Amino acid sequence: MRADCLAGPGGGEAPLRQHRRGLELIHRALTDAGSPYRHVLAALLTLLPAPTEADRAAVAQLVAEDPPNEEVGLDPYGTYGEGEFAPPGTFVPPVPAPPTRVPSAHPTTSSLEGTR
């Protein structure tokens, strides 16, 4: 573990410091949305050391940029109904197996038992 990860009075402060820019960004988004959760982030951020100029500049740049484009999903496969996917009812679940019979805990008496 890096020495700078151990900085701070509490064990949980290091990850908060490392992700301070993200926390600031979330705080701004919650504030813009008028969410009451903005107060939670505001309180959390007041417990951390003041942001540096680099932190402020990085957050301002993130705010100015558009969110990144999603690079995952099913778009490359087309949309349903154009033949890319099987129509409903194509995949029928298998017939359920019969229940498993467990032998009785009490052995049954055989026809030879009792005739001595």
Tab-separated table of N, CA and C in Angstrom:
chain	number	residue	atom	x	y	z
A	1	MET	N	0.850	-1.181	0.000
A	1	MET	CA	0.000	0.000	0.000
A	1	MET	C	0.889	1.235	0.000
A	2	ARG	N	0.507	2.221	-0.800
A	2	ARG	CA	1.283	3.455	-0.873
A	2	ARG	C	1.166	4.224	0.441
A	3	ALA	N	2.218	4.950	0.771
A	3	ALA	CA	2.233	5.709	2.022
A	3	ALA	C	1.187	6.814	2.010
A	4	ASP	N	0.939	7.424	0.827
A	4	ASP	CA	-0.024	8.525	0.789
A	4	ASP	C	-1.458	8.025	0.946
A	5	CYS	N	-1.694	6.712	0.796
A	5	CYS	CA	-3.031	6.159	1.012
A	5	CYS	C	-3.368	6.093	2.489
A	6	LEU	N	-2.339	6.168	3.318
A	6	LEU	CA	-2.550	6.049	4.755
A	6	LEU	C	-2.762	7.404	5.415
A	7	ALA	N	-2.696	8.468	4.629
A	7	ALA	CA	-2.826	9.811	5.192
A	7	ALA	C	-4.231	10.033	5.730
A	8	GLY	N	-4.330	10.825	6.752
A	8	GLY	CA	-5.634	11.180	7.308
A	8	GLY	C	-5.859	10.523	8.649
A	9	PRO	N	-6.723	11.128	9.453
A	9	PRO	CA	-6.942	10.625	10.806
A	9	PRO	C	-7.711	9.304	10.846
A	10	GLY	N	-8.558	9.051	9.875
A	10	GLY	CA	-9.344	7.832	9.896
A	10	GLY	C	-8.981	6.931	8.740
A	11	GLY	N	-9.248	5.653	8.907
A	11	GLY	CA	-8.920	4.689	7.868
A	11	GLY	C	-9.686	4.913	6.583
A	12	GLY	N	-10.858	5.531	6.646
A	12	GLY	CA	-11.658	5.737	5.449
A	12	GLY	C	-11.390	7.032	4.720
A	13	GLU	N	-10.535	7.855	5.249
A	13	GLU	CA	-10.312	9.158	4.619
A	13	GLU	C	-9.499	9.055	3.339
A	14	ALA	N	-8.584	8.110	3.262
A	14	ALA	CA	-7.717	8.000	2.087
A	14	ALA	C	-8.516	7.803	0.797
A	15	PRO	N	-9.463	6.871	0.744
A	15	PRO	CA	-10.217	6.733	-0.515
A	15	PRO	C	-11.053	7.967	-0.827
A	16	LEU	N	-11.538	8.640	0.194
A	16	LEU	CA	-12.313	9.858	-0.044
A	16	LEU	C	-11.431	10.943	-0.650
A	17	ARG	N	-10.193	11.055	-0.147
A	17	ARG	CA	-9.264	12.033	-0.717
A	17	ARG	C	-8.931	11.672	-2.160
A	18	GLN	N	-8.736	10.388	-2.420
A	18	GLN	CA	-8.378	9.952	-3.764
A	18	GLN	C	-9.504	10.234	-4.762
A	19	HIS	N	-10.732	10.209	-4.314
A	19	HIS	CA	-11.878	10.389	-5.204
A	19	HIS	C	-12.583	11.721	-4.968
A	20	ARG	N	-11.853	12.655	-4.399
A	20	ARG	CA	-12.438	13.946	-4.065
A	20	ARG	C	-13.056	14.628	-5.291
A	21	ARG	N	-12.385	14.568	-6.429
A	21	ARG	CA	-12.889	15.231	-7.634
A	21	ARG	C	-14.239	14.636	-8.045
A	22	GLY	N	-14.339	13.327	-7.971
A	22	GLY	CA	-15.610	12.680	-8.284
A	22	GLY	C	-16.694	13.060	-7.298
A	23	LEU	N	-16.336	13.150	-6.031
A	23	LEU	CA	-17.305	13.561	-5.013
A	23	LEU	C	-17.770	14.994	-5.255
A	24	GLU	N	-16.838	15.860	-5.635
A	24	GLU	CA	-17.199	17.249	-5.947
A	24	GLU	C	-18.154	17.292	-7.142
A	25	LEU	N	-17.876	16.461	-8.134
A	25	LEU	CA	-18.721	16.420	-9.323
A	25	LEU	C	-20.123	15.918	-8.984
A	26	ILE	N	-20.206	14.880	-8.184
A	26	ILE	CA	-21.508	14.367	-7.754
A	26	ILE	C	-22.246	15.424	-6.938
A	27	HIS	N	-21.512	16.121	-6.063
A	27	HIS	CA	-22.129	17.182	-5.259
A	27	HIS	C	-22.730	18.260	-6.152
A	28	ARG	N	-21.988	18.644	-7.196
A	28	ARG	CA	-22.519	19.663	-8.120
A	28	ARG	C	-23.779	19.162	-8.820
A	29	ALA	N	-23.759	17.901	-9.265
A	29	ALA	CA	-24.924	17.350	-9.963
A	29	ALA	C	-26.130	17.287	-9.040
A	30	LEU	N	-25.916	16.885	-7.790
A	30	LEU	CA	-27.022	16.835	-6.833
A	30	LEU	C	-27.544	18.234	-6.526
A	31	THR	N	-26.635	19.202	-6.449
A	31	THR	CA	-27.038	20.586	-6.204
A	31	THR	C	-27.847	21.115	-7.377
A	32	ASP	N	-27.381	20.855	-8.600
A	32	ASP	CA	-28.112	21.299	-9.795
A	32	ASP	C	-29.498	20.671	-9.862
A	33	ALA	N	-29.623	19.436	-9.370
A	33	ALA	CA	-30.911	18.745	-9.400
A	33	ALA	C	-31.792	19.122	-8.218
A	34	GLY	N	-31.248	19.881	-7.271
A	34	GLY	CA	-32.018	20.262	-6.087
A	34	GLY	C	-32.258	19.100	-5.146
A	35	SER	N	-31.397	18.103	-5.200
A	35	SER	CA	-31.558	16.914	-4.370
A	35	SER	C	-31.192	17.197	-2.917
A	36	PRO	N	-31.952	16.648	-1.981
A	36	PRO	CA	-31.570	16.823	-0.574
A	36	PRO	C	-30.279	16.079	-0.229
A	37	TYR	N	-29.875	15.139	-1.082
A	37	TYR	CA	-28.636	14.402	-0.826
A	37	TYR	C	-27.393	15.268	-1.022
A	38	ARG	N	-27.574	16.438	-1.609
A	38	ARG	CA	-26.434	17.338	-1.776
A	38	ARG	C	-25.850	17.710	-0.418
A	39	HIS	N	-26.711	17.754	0.590
A	39	HIS	CA	-26.244	18.112	1.938
A	39	HIS	C	-25.330	17.029	2.517
A	40	VAL	N	-25.595	15.788	2.174
A	40	VAL	CA	-24.752	14.687	2.650
A	40	VAL	C	-23.347	14.839	2.074
A	41	LEU	N	-23.287	15.085	0.757
A	41	LEU	CA	-21.973	15.261	0.117
A	41	LEU	C	-21.288	16.516	0.630
A	42	ALA	N	-22.044	17.583	0.839
A	42	ALA	CA	-21.452	18.820	1.348
A	42	ALA	C	-20.827	18.579	2.723
A	43	ALA	N	-21.539	17.871	3.570
A	43	ALA	CA	-21.004	17.583	4.907
A	43	ALA	C	-19.749	16.724	4.815
A	44	LEU	N	-19.775	15.739	3.939
A	44	LEU	CA	-18.621	14.857	3.767
A	44	LEU	C	-17.418	15.646	3.264
A	45	LEU	N	-17.641	16.514	2.296
A	45	LEU	CA	-16.536	17.285	1.728
A	45	LEU	C	-15.944	18.268	2.733
A	46	THR	N	-16.751	18.753	3.680
A	46	THR	CA	-16.205	19.681	4.680
A	46	THR	C	-15.261	18.973	5.644
A	47	LEU	N	-15.369	17.661	5.736
A	47	LEU	CA	-14.484	16.910	6.624
A	47	LEU	C	-13.112	16.642	6.001
A	48	LEU	N	-13.025	16.828	4.683
A	48	LEU	CA	-11.758	16.604	3.992
A	48	LEU	C	-10.968	17.906	3.929
A	49	PRO	N	-9.661	17.799	3.690
A	49	PRO	CA	-8.879	19.026	3.492
A	49	PRO	C	-9.429	19.812	2.305
A	50	ALA	N	-9.206	21.100	2.296
A	50	ALA	CA	-9.714	21.964	1.214
A	50	ALA	C	-9.196	21.468	-0.133
A	51	PRO	N	-10.022	21.608	-1.186
A	51	PRO	CA	-9.554	21.175	-2.504
A	51	PRO	C	-8.415	22.058	-2.997
A	52	THR	N	-7.523	21.452	-3.751
A	52	THR	CA	-6.412	22.209	-4.333
A	52	THR	C	-6.901	22.914	-5.592
A	53	GLU	N	-6.075	23.810	-6.110
A	53	GLU	CA	-6.412	24.475	-7.375
A	53	GLU	C	-6.534	23.439	-8.486
A	54	ALA	N	-5.684	22.403	-8.446
A	54	ALA	CA	-5.749	21.342	-9.452
A	54	ALA	C	-7.087	20.595	-9.354
A	55	ASP	N	-7.552	20.375	-8.128
A	55	ASP	CA	-8.855	19.726	-7.937
A	55	ASP	C	-9.964	20.582	-8.536
A	56	ARG	N	-9.931	21.876	-8.222
A	56	ARG	CA	-10.967	22.791	-8.729
A	56	ARG	C	-10.963	22.849	-10.255
A	57	ALA	N	-9.773	22.918	-10.834
A	57	ALA	CA	-9.655	22.979	-12.295
A	57	ALA	C	-10.145	21.684	-12.938
A	58	ALA	N	-9.811	20.547	-12.344
A	58	ALA	CA	-10.229	19.259	-12.899
A	58	ALA	C	-11.742	19.108	-12.841
A	59	VAL	N	-12.357	19.528	-11.737
A	59	VAL	CA	-13.812	19.442	-11.612
A	59	VAL	C	-14.471	20.379	-12.614
A	60	ALA	N	-13.944	21.584	-12.767
A	60	ALA	CA	-14.510	22.532	-13.735
A	60	ALA	C	-14.426	21.971	-15.148
A	61	GLN	N	-13.322	21.301	-15.467
A	61	GLN	CA	-13.171	20.712	-16.792
A	61	GLN	C	-14.173	19.573	-16.992
A	62	LEU	N	-14.359	18.745	-15.980
A	62	LEU	CA	-15.333	17.659	-16.078
A	62	LEU	C	-16.751	18.189	-16.248
A	63	VAL	N	-17.071	19.268	-15.551
A	63	VAL	CA	-18.398	19.866	-15.659
A	63	VAL	C	-18.605	20.418	-17.071
A	64	ALA	N	-17.569	21.019	-17.657
A	64	ALA	CA	-17.681	21.627	-18.978
A	64	ALA	C	-17.801	20.586	-20.090
A	65	GLU	N	-17.229	19.401	-19.866
A	65	GLU	CA	-17.267	18.351	-20.885
A	65	GLU	C	-18.612	17.634	-20.846
A	66	ASP	N	-18.983	17.092	-21.984
A	66	ASP	CA	-20.160	16.240	-22.016
A	66	ASP	C	-19.809	14.905	-21.378
A	67	PRO	N	-20.822	14.182	-20.886
A	67	PRO	CA	-20.528	12.857	-20.351
A	67	PRO	C	-19.952	11.968	-21.451
A	68	PRO	N	-19.130	11.006	-21.095
A	68	PRO	CA	-18.560	10.127	-22.110
A	68	PRO	C	-19.648	9.290	-22.782
A	69	ASN	N	-19.418	8.949	-24.038
A	69	ASN	CA	-20.359	8.096	-24.754
A	69	ASN	C	-20.305	6.682	-24.220
A	70	GLU	N	-21.460	6.070	-24.176
A	70	GLU	CA	-21.518	4.679	-23.730
A	70	GLU	C	-20.957	3.802	-24.837
A	71	GLU	N	-20.057	2.922	-24.470
A	71	GLU	CA	-19.432	2.053	-25.454
A	71	GLU	C	-19.880	0.608	-25.318
A	72	VAL	N	-20.892	0.387	-24.527
A	72	VAL	CA	-21.415	-0.966	-24.373
A	72	VAL	C	-22.894	-0.951	-24.727
A	73	GLY	N	-23.447	-2.100	-24.941
A	73	GLY	CA	-24.862	-2.183	-25.250
A	73	GLY	C	-25.113	-3.100	-26.428
A	74	LEU	N	-26.348	-3.117	-26.877
A	74	LEU	CA	-26.738	-4.013	-27.950
A	74	LEU	C	-26.888	-3.311	-29.294
A	75	ASP	N	-26.570	-2.024	-29.386
A	75	ASP	CA	-26.745	-1.300	-30.638
A	75	ASP	C	-26.079	-1.977	-31.839
A	76	PRO	N	-24.883	-2.537	-31.701
A	76	PRO	CA	-24.273	-3.168	-32.874
A	76	PRO	C	-25.079	-4.359	-33.403
A	77	TYR	N	-25.985	-4.886	-32.617
A	77	TYR	CA	-26.741	-6.071	-33.015
A	77	TYR	C	-28.081	-5.729	-33.650
A	78	GLY	N	-28.391	-4.482	-33.807
A	78	GLY	CA	-29.656	-4.088	-34.407
A	78	GLY	C	-30.759	-4.048	-33.374
A	79	THR	N	-31.981	-3.903	-33.863
A	79	THR	CA	-33.115	-3.839	-32.948
A	79	THR	C	-33.980	-5.065	-33.126
A	80	TYR	N	-34.798	-5.319	-32.156
A	80	TYR	CA	-35.683	-6.485	-32.216
A	80	TYR	C	-36.650	-6.325	-33.375
A	81	GLY	N	-36.900	-7.416	-34.068
A	81	GLY	CA	-37.855	-7.395	-35.164
A	81	GLY	C	-37.200	-7.320	-36.530
A	82	GLU	N	-35.903	-7.089	-36.580
A	82	GLU	CA	-35.214	-7.046	-37.861
A	82	GLU	C	-34.505	-8.363	-38.153
A	83	GLY	N	-34.836	-9.411	-37.398
A	83	GLY	CA	-34.252	-10.712	-37.648
A	83	GLY	C	-32.996	-11.013	-36.877
A	84	GLU	N	-32.515	-10.056	-36.096
A	84	GLU	CA	-31.279	-10.296	-35.359
A	84	GLU	C	-31.487	-11.208	-34.166
A	85	PHE	N	-32.680	-11.168	-33.602
A	85	PHE	CA	-32.968	-11.974	-32.432
A	85	PHE	C	-34.083	-12.946	-32.758
A	86	ALA	N	-34.168	-14.006	-32.014
A	86	ALA	CA	-35.225	-14.990	-32.227
A	86	ALA	C	-36.564	-14.399	-31.788
A	87	PRO	N	-37.625	-14.700	-32.517
A	87	PRO	CA	-38.943	-14.181	-32.133
A	87	PRO	C	-39.435	-14.842	-30.845
A	88	PRO	N	-40.404	-14.221	-30.194
A	88	PRO	CA	-40.938	-14.804	-28.963
A	88	PRO	C	-41.444	-16.217	-29.218
A	89	GLY	N	-41.245	-17.089	-28.265
A	89	GLY	CA	-41.714	-18.467	-28.365
A	89	GLY	C	-40.721	-19.403	-29.018
A	90	THR	N	-39.606	-18.874	-29.517
A	90	THR	CA	-38.608	-19.733	-30.156
A	90	THR	C	-37.941	-20.638	-29.144
A	91	PHE	N	-37.598	-20.081	-28.025
A	91	PHE	CA	-36.938	-20.860	-26.988
A	91	PHE	C	-37.977	-21.282	-25.962
A	92	VAL	N	-38.298	-22.565	-25.982
A	92	VAL	CA	-39.296	-23.106	-25.065
A	92	VAL	C	-38.541	-23.791	-23.934
A	93	PRO	N	-38.896	-23.511	-22.700
A	93	PRO	CA	-38.181	-24.154	-21.593
A	93	PRO	C	-38.396	-25.661	-21.627
A	94	PRO	N	-37.434	-26.428	-21.164
A	94	PRO	CA	-37.578	-27.879	-21.169
A	94	PRO	C	-38.667	-28.327	-20.200
A	95	VAL	N	-39.150	-29.539	-20.438
A	95	VAL	CA	-40.160	-30.119	-19.558
A	95	VAL	C	-39.499	-30.385	-18.208
A	96	PRO	N	-40.164	-30.031	-17.118
A	96	PRO	CA	-39.552	-30.261	-15.804
A	96	PRO	C	-39.329	-31.751	-15.551
A	97	ALA	N	-38.261	-32.050	-14.882
A	97	ALA	CA	-37.955	-33.440	-14.524
A	97	ALA	C	-38.926	-33.897	-13.448
A	98	PRO	N	-39.210	-35.225	-13.413
A	98	PRO	CA	-40.097	-35.724	-12.356
A	98	PRO	C	-39.435	-35.537	-11.002
A	99	PRO	N	-40.223	-35.471	-9.947
A	99	PRO	CA	-39.630	-35.270	-8.617
A	99	PRO	C	-38.752	-36.453	-8.218
A	100	THR	N	-37.747	-36.162	-7.462
A	100	THR	CA	-36.855	-37.197	-6.963
A	100	THR	C	-37.512	-37.885	-5.783
A	101	ARG	N	-37.540	-39.198	-5.819
A	101	ARG	CA	-38.116	-39.977	-4.716
A	101	ARG	C	-37.009	-40.351	-3.747
A	102	VAL	N	-37.204	-40.013	-2.496
A	102	VAL	CA	-36.239	-40.325	-1.451
A	102	VAL	C	-36.775	-41.511	-0.672
A	103	PRO	N	-35.933	-42.544	-0.455
A	103	PRO	CA	-36.419	-43.707	0.316
A	103	PRO	C	-36.865	-43.290	1.701
A	104	SER	N	-37.826	-43.986	2.192
A	104	SER	CA	-38.355	-43.720	3.518
A	104	SER	C	-37.278	-43.938	4.564
A	105	ALA	N	-37.360	-43.200	5.646
A	105	ALA	CA	-36.395	-43.345	6.735
A	105	ALA	C	-36.638	-44.635	7.511
A	106	HIS	N	-37.860	-45.168	7.455
A	106	HIS	CA	-38.200	-46.405	8.145
A	106	HIS	C	-38.232	-47.539	7.136
A	107	PRO	N	-37.378	-48.546	7.313
A	107	PRO	CA	-37.390	-49.652	6.343
A	107	PRO	C	-38.724	-50.401	6.420
A	108	THR	N	-39.186	-50.808	5.282
A	108	THR	CA	-40.432	-51.578	5.258
A	108	THR	C	-40.133	-53.032	5.588
A	109	THR	N	-41.084	-53.703	6.100
A	109	THR	CA	-40.889	-55.125	6.436
A	109	THR	C	-41.083	-55.963	5.192
A	110	SER	N	-40.277	-56.994	5.060
A	110	SER	CA	-40.400	-57.853	3.887
A	110	SER	C	-41.402	-58.960	4.176
A	111	SER	N	-41.803	-59.655	3.131
A	111	SER	CA	-42.787	-60.729	3.312
A	111	SER	C	-42.198	-61.899	4.069
A	112	LEU	N	-40.842	-62.030	4.081
A	112	LEU	CA	-40.240	-63.148	4.795
A	112	LEU	C	-40.096	-62.870	6.270
A	113	GLU	N	-40.142	-61.649	6.645
A	113	GLU	CA	-39.999	-61.289	8.046
A	113	GLU	C	-41.225	-61.719	8.810
A	114	GLY	N	-41.036	-62.246	9.932
A	114	GLY	CA	-42.158	-62.672	10.755
A	114	GLY	C	-42.482	-64.157	10.599
A	115	THR	N	-41.910	-64.842	9.634
A	115	THR	CA	-42.148	-66.280	9.480
A	115	THR	C	-40.890	-67.019	9.861
A	116	ARG	N	-40.791	-67.416	11.065
A	116	ARG	CA	-39.587	-68.120	11.536
A	116	ARG	C	-39.815	-69.558	11.648
